[in-house]
Amino acid sequence: MSDTDAHVTNAYFRETMIAQQPPPATETGAIKWLRENLFPTWLNAIGTVVSLYVIYFILSHVAPWFLNGIWNASSLSECREIRDATLGPDASAACFAVISDRWQQLLFGFYPSEAYWRPVVALVILLAGLAPVLFGSIPRRFMAFSLASPFIIFFLLWGGSIWLPIMAAVGFVIGFYVARALASVNQIVAVLGAIIVPILYWFVVMMPLVNILQGILPIGIMAIESKQFGGFMLSIVIGVAAIVLSLPLGIILALGRASDLFIVNKLSVGFIEVIRGVPLIVWLFTASLLLNYFLPPGTTFDLTLRVIIMVTLFSAAYIAEVVRGGLAAVPKGQYEGADSLGLDYWQSMRLIVLPQALKISIPGIVNTFIGLFKDTTLVVFIGLLDPLGLTNSIRASTDWNGIYWELYVFIGLLFFVACYAMGRYSMYLERKLQRENR
Amino acid sequence: MKKTIFLGTLTVAGLCAAAASAATLDDVKARGNLNCGVTTGLTGFAAPDANGVWEGFDVDVCRAVAAAIFGDENAVEFVPTTGETRFTALSSGEIDLLARNTTWTMSRDTDLKFDFIGVNYYDGQGFMVPRELGVTSAKELDGATVCIQTGTTTELNLADYFRANNISYEPVPIQTNAEAQQQYLAGACDVYTTDASGLAATRATFEAPADHVLLPEIISKEPLGPLVRHGDNEWGDLTMWVLNALIAAEELGITSANIADMSAAPTNNPEVNRILGTEGELGTMIGLEADWAKNAIMAGGNYGEIFERNIGENTPIGLARGLNAQWTDGGLLYAPPFR
């Protein structure tokens, strides 16, 4: 008997409380967690042990390879010599020296090394330009910068005369004011005017104007052809351009497919089904091989631009289907409510239907974009040197012939970072836009 | 109806292409550089270094042609091409010259409408086996598993060879040379077969190259050469004679070391003088300056120097001259006279 019950005369009940005891060892802390999560039943316990062994097995093979990685060598054979000297010939060691030797090439391709700052600054401007679009908390006035950023990025990457991007941007301004001026006349005329006048400007007026301005006030930086683009930079240029362009195009196609207008509807359906029914690699071959035969000889229509157009069209067809799913999920009452408010088609779409439809479509849209970004590696088949294409070129030098995993691990990491960021942003956006259960 | 329009468009496009390609040299001169198609990367033949400068055996042919035209070996734009895109790139005019380890075959020369301007490397298909197998001849390979790139002439050559010798094999289809190396080293196949130059380059990268042997049999003819579009004979002649100049230079002892002296004043050898432009007017016959060949040879040296620097016995690839020696040394290189 403990002394707490010393004065108890009646043995059937206590008079004092027992001091608080710690819970049993099996019900607390790490042991409890282990019991509940890893070893709740015999079957699970066996599963846990097997899984642990598999993890150990993989790590015991991969970890030494990683940790013994050799970063300073000028060739694979030198890597092997260093390994033999320090670890013995049987040790497994990665030769990451290939990455320290060639990382600039993997990132920038054949871009002139003295101009490496330009893609870096362009990336910063891209992120700064995207921020007001992606995050609502940033003041709306920064949107003006977002609108200007594509032209700044173009100027930085391709260089040449500063007047070309400026005059190209002027085309959009002209379109805006034409639409505004004609809006009082007729809406259809305004839309047509806003499309036709800038196109005429771009094709007829712009280039002479650029040449004149360049003659008067020559400002510019070294022009760099897109032939010299390569590596991860090429993936980002193709990926981002296609993502930014395919979203609006895809939304328009989705609206066209849902439209009652016969021609618009059939054209959209035809476009979507044809583009979607053919593999991307076929479109890339079309861009690189077939178009050459149709274009007048001597006109070299930039291959990277052709690829961007094809990837954009391909992705737009997928986005259109994703958005169509979103449109279908918006209750019919919403459409009718918009009509009963007296909104016209564009107003009801812009204010009522699309915000809801796009919110529903976010996971699908981001999914398509992640897929698109990774599909940019297919350009290797038409001879563009993206990171995967460059692995072949790097292996073709006698220094690095025979090296595989180190390069693929590095490229995989680059793509993972980009795709993971997109995935996280999609989840953030979904949480932010959640209205139902707030 | 629609089909007619389509075909008509094709015809017009084809006619325009033919008309435009009629004066490739003028186009190249106006552009200020040569567009030369190379591989996206093949050890010893074409690969960019860490600074993005292309180098290799095929690349040096491009540089020699550029030097002959412009006097500047760097006036070349290298266009990486894949096995699928190479021929279209050439016939559409995207490139002026294709130097991409391309085997000279009859159908490529005739049906695809190209002109091979010569052979810069005589290759052939060979076999590599691990030394521990103890195989000394390809005829002992009965029942072997063979790693083979699908969709290539090597696959057909292999089938022909084994059938002719009445022995069996089990193919392990693979897509790229990189994959083949991995499969072969992992023991997925007993034998790896591809062009002998490729086998040598592959073996050089192994941890223990001495554990693998190249069998003596060469089972196919693979004359690899640069090619141009059919129909512009002036351009074809120019490139052909640049290649011949490199080969003749080796035969006549013109090297990058002594070319400055030899071209300074006429030498005792009239053919050397005609090549180097100190005598005769061979340059104007192909629309170039008198010192065209001098510039071409100074770009990367004569054929022998180019060979030694990129794939020769002192490089990790370590190819012997073999068939690619001068005819005077028992090889097949035989440049027609410069006269």
mmCIF file of C-alpha atoms in Angstrom, chain A residues 11-193:
data_model
loop_
_atom_site.group_PDB
_atom_site.id
_atom_site.type_symbol
_atom_site.label_atom_id
_atom_site.label_comp_id
_atom_site.label_asym_id
_atom_site.label_seq_id
_atom_site.Cartn_x
_atom_site.Cartn_y
_atom_site.Cartn_z
ATOM 1 C CA ALA A 11 -10.547 -0.459 2.310
ATOM 2 C CA TYR A 12 -13.216 -0.070 -0.331
ATOM 3 C CA PHE A 13 -12.624 3.495 -1.405
ATOM 4 C CA ARG A 14 -9.913 6.128 -1.675
ATOM 5 C CA GLU A 15 -9.939 9.477 0.025
ATOM 6 C CA THR A 16 -7.110 11.095 -1.876
ATOM 7 C CA MET A 17 -6.270 11.405 -5.562
ATOM 8 C CA ILE A 18 -3.407 9.412 -7.022
ATOM 9 C CA ALA A 19 -0.690 11.677 -8.397
ATOM 10 C CA GLN A 20 -0.768 11.941 -12.173
ATOM 11 C CA GLN A 21 1.084 9.071 -13.817
ATOM 12 C CA PRO A 22 2.858 9.205 -17.162
ATOM 13 C CA PRO A 23 0.980 7.243 -19.833
ATOM 14 C CA PRO A 24 2.255 3.746 -20.518
ATOM 15 C CA ALA A 25 5.340 3.657 -22.712
ATOM 16 C CA THR A 26 3.403 2.050 -25.540
ATOM 17 C CA GLU A 27 0.901 4.891 -25.639
ATOM 18 C CA THR A 28 3.192 7.883 -25.870
ATOM 19 C CA GLY A 29 5.702 9.613 -28.053
ATOM 20 C CA ALA A 30 7.622 7.874 -30.733
ATOM 21 C CA ILE A 31 6.633 4.390 -29.665
ATOM 22 C CA LYS A 32 2.934 5.202 -29.936
ATOM 23 C CA TRP A 33 3.477 6.749 -33.349
ATOM 24 C CA LEU A 34 5.434 3.710 -34.499
ATOM 25 C CA ARG A 35 2.798 1.340 -33.133
ATOM 26 C CA GLU A 36 -0.068 3.189 -34.707
ATOM 27 C CA ASN A 37 1.482 4.060 -38.044
ATOM 28 C CA LEU A 38 4.009 1.372 -38.835
ATOM 29 C CA PHE A 39 3.119 -1.743 -36.815
ATOM 30 C CA PRO A 40 -0.638 -1.697 -36.110
ATOM 31 C CA THR A 41 -1.194 -5.301 -37.276
ATOM 32 C CA TRP A 42 1.022 -8.224 -38.151
ATOM 33 C CA LEU A 43 0.427 -7.715 -41.839
ATOM 34 C CA ASN A 44 1.334 -4.040 -41.659
ATOM 35 C CA ALA A 45 4.396 -4.850 -39.594
ATOM 36 C CA ILE A 46 5.655 -7.216 -42.275
ATOM 37 C CA GLY A 47 4.917 -4.583 -44.908
ATOM 38 C CA THR A 48 6.845 -1.997 -42.931
ATOM 39 C CA VAL A 49 9.883 -4.215 -42.569
ATOM 40 C CA VAL A 50 9.872 -5.079 -46.262
ATOM 41 C CA SER A 51 9.505 -1.413 -47.239
ATOM 42 C CA LEU A 52 12.314 -0.386 -44.926
ATOM 43 C CA TYR A 53 14.530 -3.008 -46.480
ATOM 44 C CA VAL A 54 13.699 -1.798 -49.998
ATOM 45 C CA ILE A 55 14.454 1.790 -49.013
ATOM 46 C CA TYR A 56 17.709 0.700 -47.397
ATOM 47 C CA PHE A 57 18.626 -1.355 -50.432
ATOM 48 C CA ILE A 58 18.109 1.571 -52.814
ATOM 49 C CA LEU A 59 19.818 4.093 -50.573
ATOM 50 C CA SER A 60 22.787 1.857 -49.898
ATOM 51 C CA HIS A 61 23.416 1.733 -53.638
ATOM 52 C CA VAL A 62 22.556 5.296 -54.574
ATOM 53 C CA ALA A 63 23.790 7.265 -51.558
ATOM 54 C CA PRO A 64 27.488 6.360 -51.840
ATOM 55 C CA TRP A 65 27.352 7.148 -55.512
ATOM 56 C CA PHE A 66 25.939 10.585 -54.702
ATOM 57 C CA LEU A 67 28.087 11.339 -51.675
ATOM 58 C CA ASN A 68 31.313 10.206 -53.323
ATOM 59 C CA GLY A 69 30.518 12.459 -56.281
ATOM 60 C CA ILE A 70 33.596 13.997 -57.870
ATOM 61 C CA TRP A 71 33.152 17.611 -58.865
ATOM 62 C CA ASN A 72 36.590 18.606 -60.070
ATOM 63 C CA ALA A 73 37.877 16.797 -63.122
ATOM 64 C CA SER A 74 38.261 17.601 -66.778
ATOM 65 C CA SER A 75 37.158 14.276 -68.237
ATOM 66 C CA LEU A 76 35.498 11.001 -67.342
ATOM 67 C CA SER A 77 38.830 9.176 -67.326
ATOM 68 C CA GLU A 78 40.236 11.760 -64.916
ATOM 69 C CA CYS A 79 37.155 11.203 -62.737
ATOM 70 C CA ARG A 80 37.937 7.512 -62.715
ATOM 71 C CA GLU A 81 41.585 8.156 -61.834
ATOM 72 C CA ILE A 82 40.563 10.383 -58.913
ATOM 73 C CA ARG A 83 38.127 7.748 -57.731
ATOM 74 C CA ASP A 84 40.724 4.983 -57.976
ATOM 75 C CA ALA A 85 43.223 7.101 -56.078
ATOM 76 C CA THR A 86 40.924 8.199 -53.256
ATOM 77 C CA LEU A 87 38.276 5.485 -52.924
ATOM 78 C CA GLY A 88 39.634 2.452 -54.658
ATOM 79 C CA PRO A 89 38.580 1.043 -58.018
ATOM 80 C CA ASP A 90 35.447 -0.748 -56.787
ATOM 81 C CA ALA A 91 33.805 2.234 -55.110
ATOM 82 C CA SER A 92 30.853 3.764 -56.886
ATOM 83 C CA ALA A 93 31.144 7.485 -57.372
ATOM 84 C CA ALA A 94 29.233 9.927 -59.512
ATOM 85 C CA CYS A 95 31.257 12.092 -61.840
ATOM 86 C CA PHE A 96 29.484 15.396 -61.334
ATOM 87 C CA ALA A 97 32.483 17.118 -62.884
ATOM 88 C CA VAL A 98 30.603 16.953 -66.178
ATOM 89 C CA ILE A 99 28.024 19.286 -64.684
ATOM 90 C CA SER A 100 30.557 21.733 -63.317
ATOM 91 C CA ASP A 101 32.208 21.675 -66.736
ATOM 92 C CA ARG A 102 29.087 22.001 -68.863
ATOM 93 C CA TRP A 103 26.337 23.486 -66.693
ATOM 94 C CA GLN A 104 26.376 26.731 -68.622
ATOM 95 C CA GLN A 105 25.829 24.816 -71.842
ATOM 96 C CA LEU A 106 23.014 22.795 -70.289
ATOM 97 C CA LEU A 107 21.330 26.014 -69.163
ATOM 98 C CA PHE A 108 21.991 28.352 -72.097
ATOM 99 C CA GLY A 109 22.949 26.163 -75.061
ATOM 100 C CA PHE A 110 25.036 28.074 -77.587
ATOM 101 C CA TYR A 111 23.999 31.500 -76.344
ATOM 102 C CA PRO A 112 27.113 33.744 -76.404
ATOM 103 C CA SER A 113 28.703 33.559 -72.974
ATOM 104 C CA GLU A 114 29.207 37.319 -72.715
ATOM 105 C CA ALA A 115 25.427 37.693 -73.014
ATOM 106 C CA TYR A 116 24.449 35.167 -70.323
ATOM 107 C CA TRP A 117 23.153 38.052 -68.220
ATOM 108 C CA ARG A 118 20.379 38.651 -70.737
ATOM 109 C CA PRO A 119 18.417 35.417 -70.222
ATOM 110 C CA VAL A 120 18.962 35.741 -66.471
ATOM 111 C CA VAL A 121 17.525 39.278 -66.425
ATOM 112 C CA ALA A 122 14.746 38.096 -68.746
ATOM 113 C CA LEU A 123 13.875 35.363 -66.258
ATOM 114 C CA VAL A 124 13.713 37.904 -63.427
ATOM 115 C CA ILE A 125 11.469 40.134 -65.551
ATOM 116 C CA LEU A 126 9.324 37.142 -66.425
ATOM 117 C CA LEU A 127 8.826 36.287 -62.750
ATOM 118 C CA ALA A 128 8.215 39.938 -61.849
ATOM 119 C CA GLY A 129 5.755 40.257 -64.728
ATOM 120 C CA LEU A 130 3.941 37.071 -63.751
ATOM 121 C CA ALA A 131 3.615 37.995 -60.075
ATOM 122 C CA PRO A 132 0.774 40.562 -60.462
ATOM 123 C CA VAL A 133 -1.072 38.103 -62.703
ATOM 124 C CA LEU A 134 -0.590 35.135 -60.402
ATOM 125 C CA PHE A 135 -1.025 36.714 -56.990
ATOM 126 C CA GLY A 136 -4.000 38.961 -56.301
ATOM 127 C CA SER A 137 -2.332 40.600 -53.304
ATOM 128 C CA ILE A 138 -0.015 42.651 -55.508
ATOM 129 C CA PRO A 139 -1.455 46.066 -56.488
ATOM 130 C CA ARG A 140 -3.173 46.092 -59.857
ATOM 131 C CA ARG A 141 -1.124 49.009 -61.157
ATOM 132 C CA PHE A 142 1.817 46.630 -61.622
ATOM 133 C CA MET A 143 -0.247 44.984 -64.359
ATOM 134 C CA ALA A 144 1.111 47.614 -66.751
ATOM 135 C CA PHE A 145 4.546 46.129 -66.174
ATOM 136 C CA SER A 146 3.161 42.647 -66.820
ATOM 137 C CA LEU A 147 1.808 43.845 -70.171
ATOM 138 C CA ALA A 148 5.164 45.366 -71.101
ATOM 139 C CA SER A 149 7.256 42.418 -69.921
ATOM 140 C CA PRO A 150 6.839 40.179 -73.025
ATOM 141 C CA PHE A 151 8.336 42.936 -75.186
ATOM 142 C CA ILE A 152 11.194 43.536 -72.749
ATOM 143 C CA ILE A 153 11.895 39.801 -72.608
ATOM 144 C CA PHE A 154 11.839 39.549 -76.399
ATOM 145 C CA PHE A 155 14.292 42.427 -76.649
ATOM 146 C CA LEU A 156 16.615 40.909 -74.053
ATOM 147 C CA LEU A 157 16.656 37.415 -75.554
ATOM 148 C CA TRP A 158 16.857 38.187 -79.251
ATOM 149 C CA GLY A 159 18.480 41.609 -79.047
ATOM 150 C CA GLY A 160 18.760 43.776 -82.144
ATOM 151 C CA SER A 161 17.094 47.127 -82.475
ATOM 152 C CA ILE A 162 15.058 48.332 -79.525
ATOM 153 C CA TRP A 163 12.534 49.822 -81.949
ATOM 154 C CA LEU A 164 11.245 46.449 -83.118
ATOM 155 C CA PRO A 165 9.594 45.424 -79.803
ATOM 156 C CA ILE A 166 8.478 49.012 -79.189
ATOM 157 C CA MET A 167 6.836 49.304 -82.591
ATOM 158 C CA ALA A 168 5.310 45.820 -82.213
ATOM 159 C CA ALA A 169 3.791 46.939 -78.916
ATOM 160 C CA VAL A 170 2.463 50.074 -80.610
ATOM 161 C CA GLY A 171 0.391 47.750 -82.801
ATOM 162 C CA PHE A 172 -1.557 46.576 -79.754
ATOM 163 C CA VAL A 173 -2.086 50.170 -78.632
ATOM 164 C CA ILE A 174 -3.398 51.019 -82.109
ATOM 165 C CA GLY A 175 -5.762 48.053 -81.944
ATOM 166 C CA PHE A 176 -7.034 49.199 -78.549
ATOM 167 C CA TYR A 177 -7.787 52.729 -79.725
ATOM 168 C CA VAL A 178 -9.359 51.572 -82.990
ATOM 169 C CA ALA A 179 -11.691 49.349 -80.994
ATOM 170 C CA ARG A 180 -12.537 52.233 -78.700
ATOM 171 C CA ALA A 181 -13.198 54.658 -81.553
ATOM 172 C CA LEU A 182 -15.339 52.199 -83.505
ATOM 173 C CA ALA A 183 -17.252 50.911 -80.470
ATOM 174 C CA SER A 184 -19.712 53.769 -80.825
ATOM 175 C CA VAL A 185 -20.412 52.738 -84.439
ATOM 176 C CA ASN A 186 -20.977 49.018 -84.135
ATOM 177 C CA GLN A 187 -19.526 46.318 -81.921
ATOM 178 C CA ILE A 188 -18.748 43.856 -84.705
ATOM 179 C CA VAL A 189 -17.030 46.582 -86.725
ATOM 180 C CA ALA A 190 -15.010 47.469 -83.626
ATOM 181 C CA VAL A 191 -13.826 43.890 -83.122
ATOM 182 C CA LEU A 192 -12.950 43.493 -86.810
ATOM 183 C CA GLY A 193 -11.186 46.855 -86.846
#
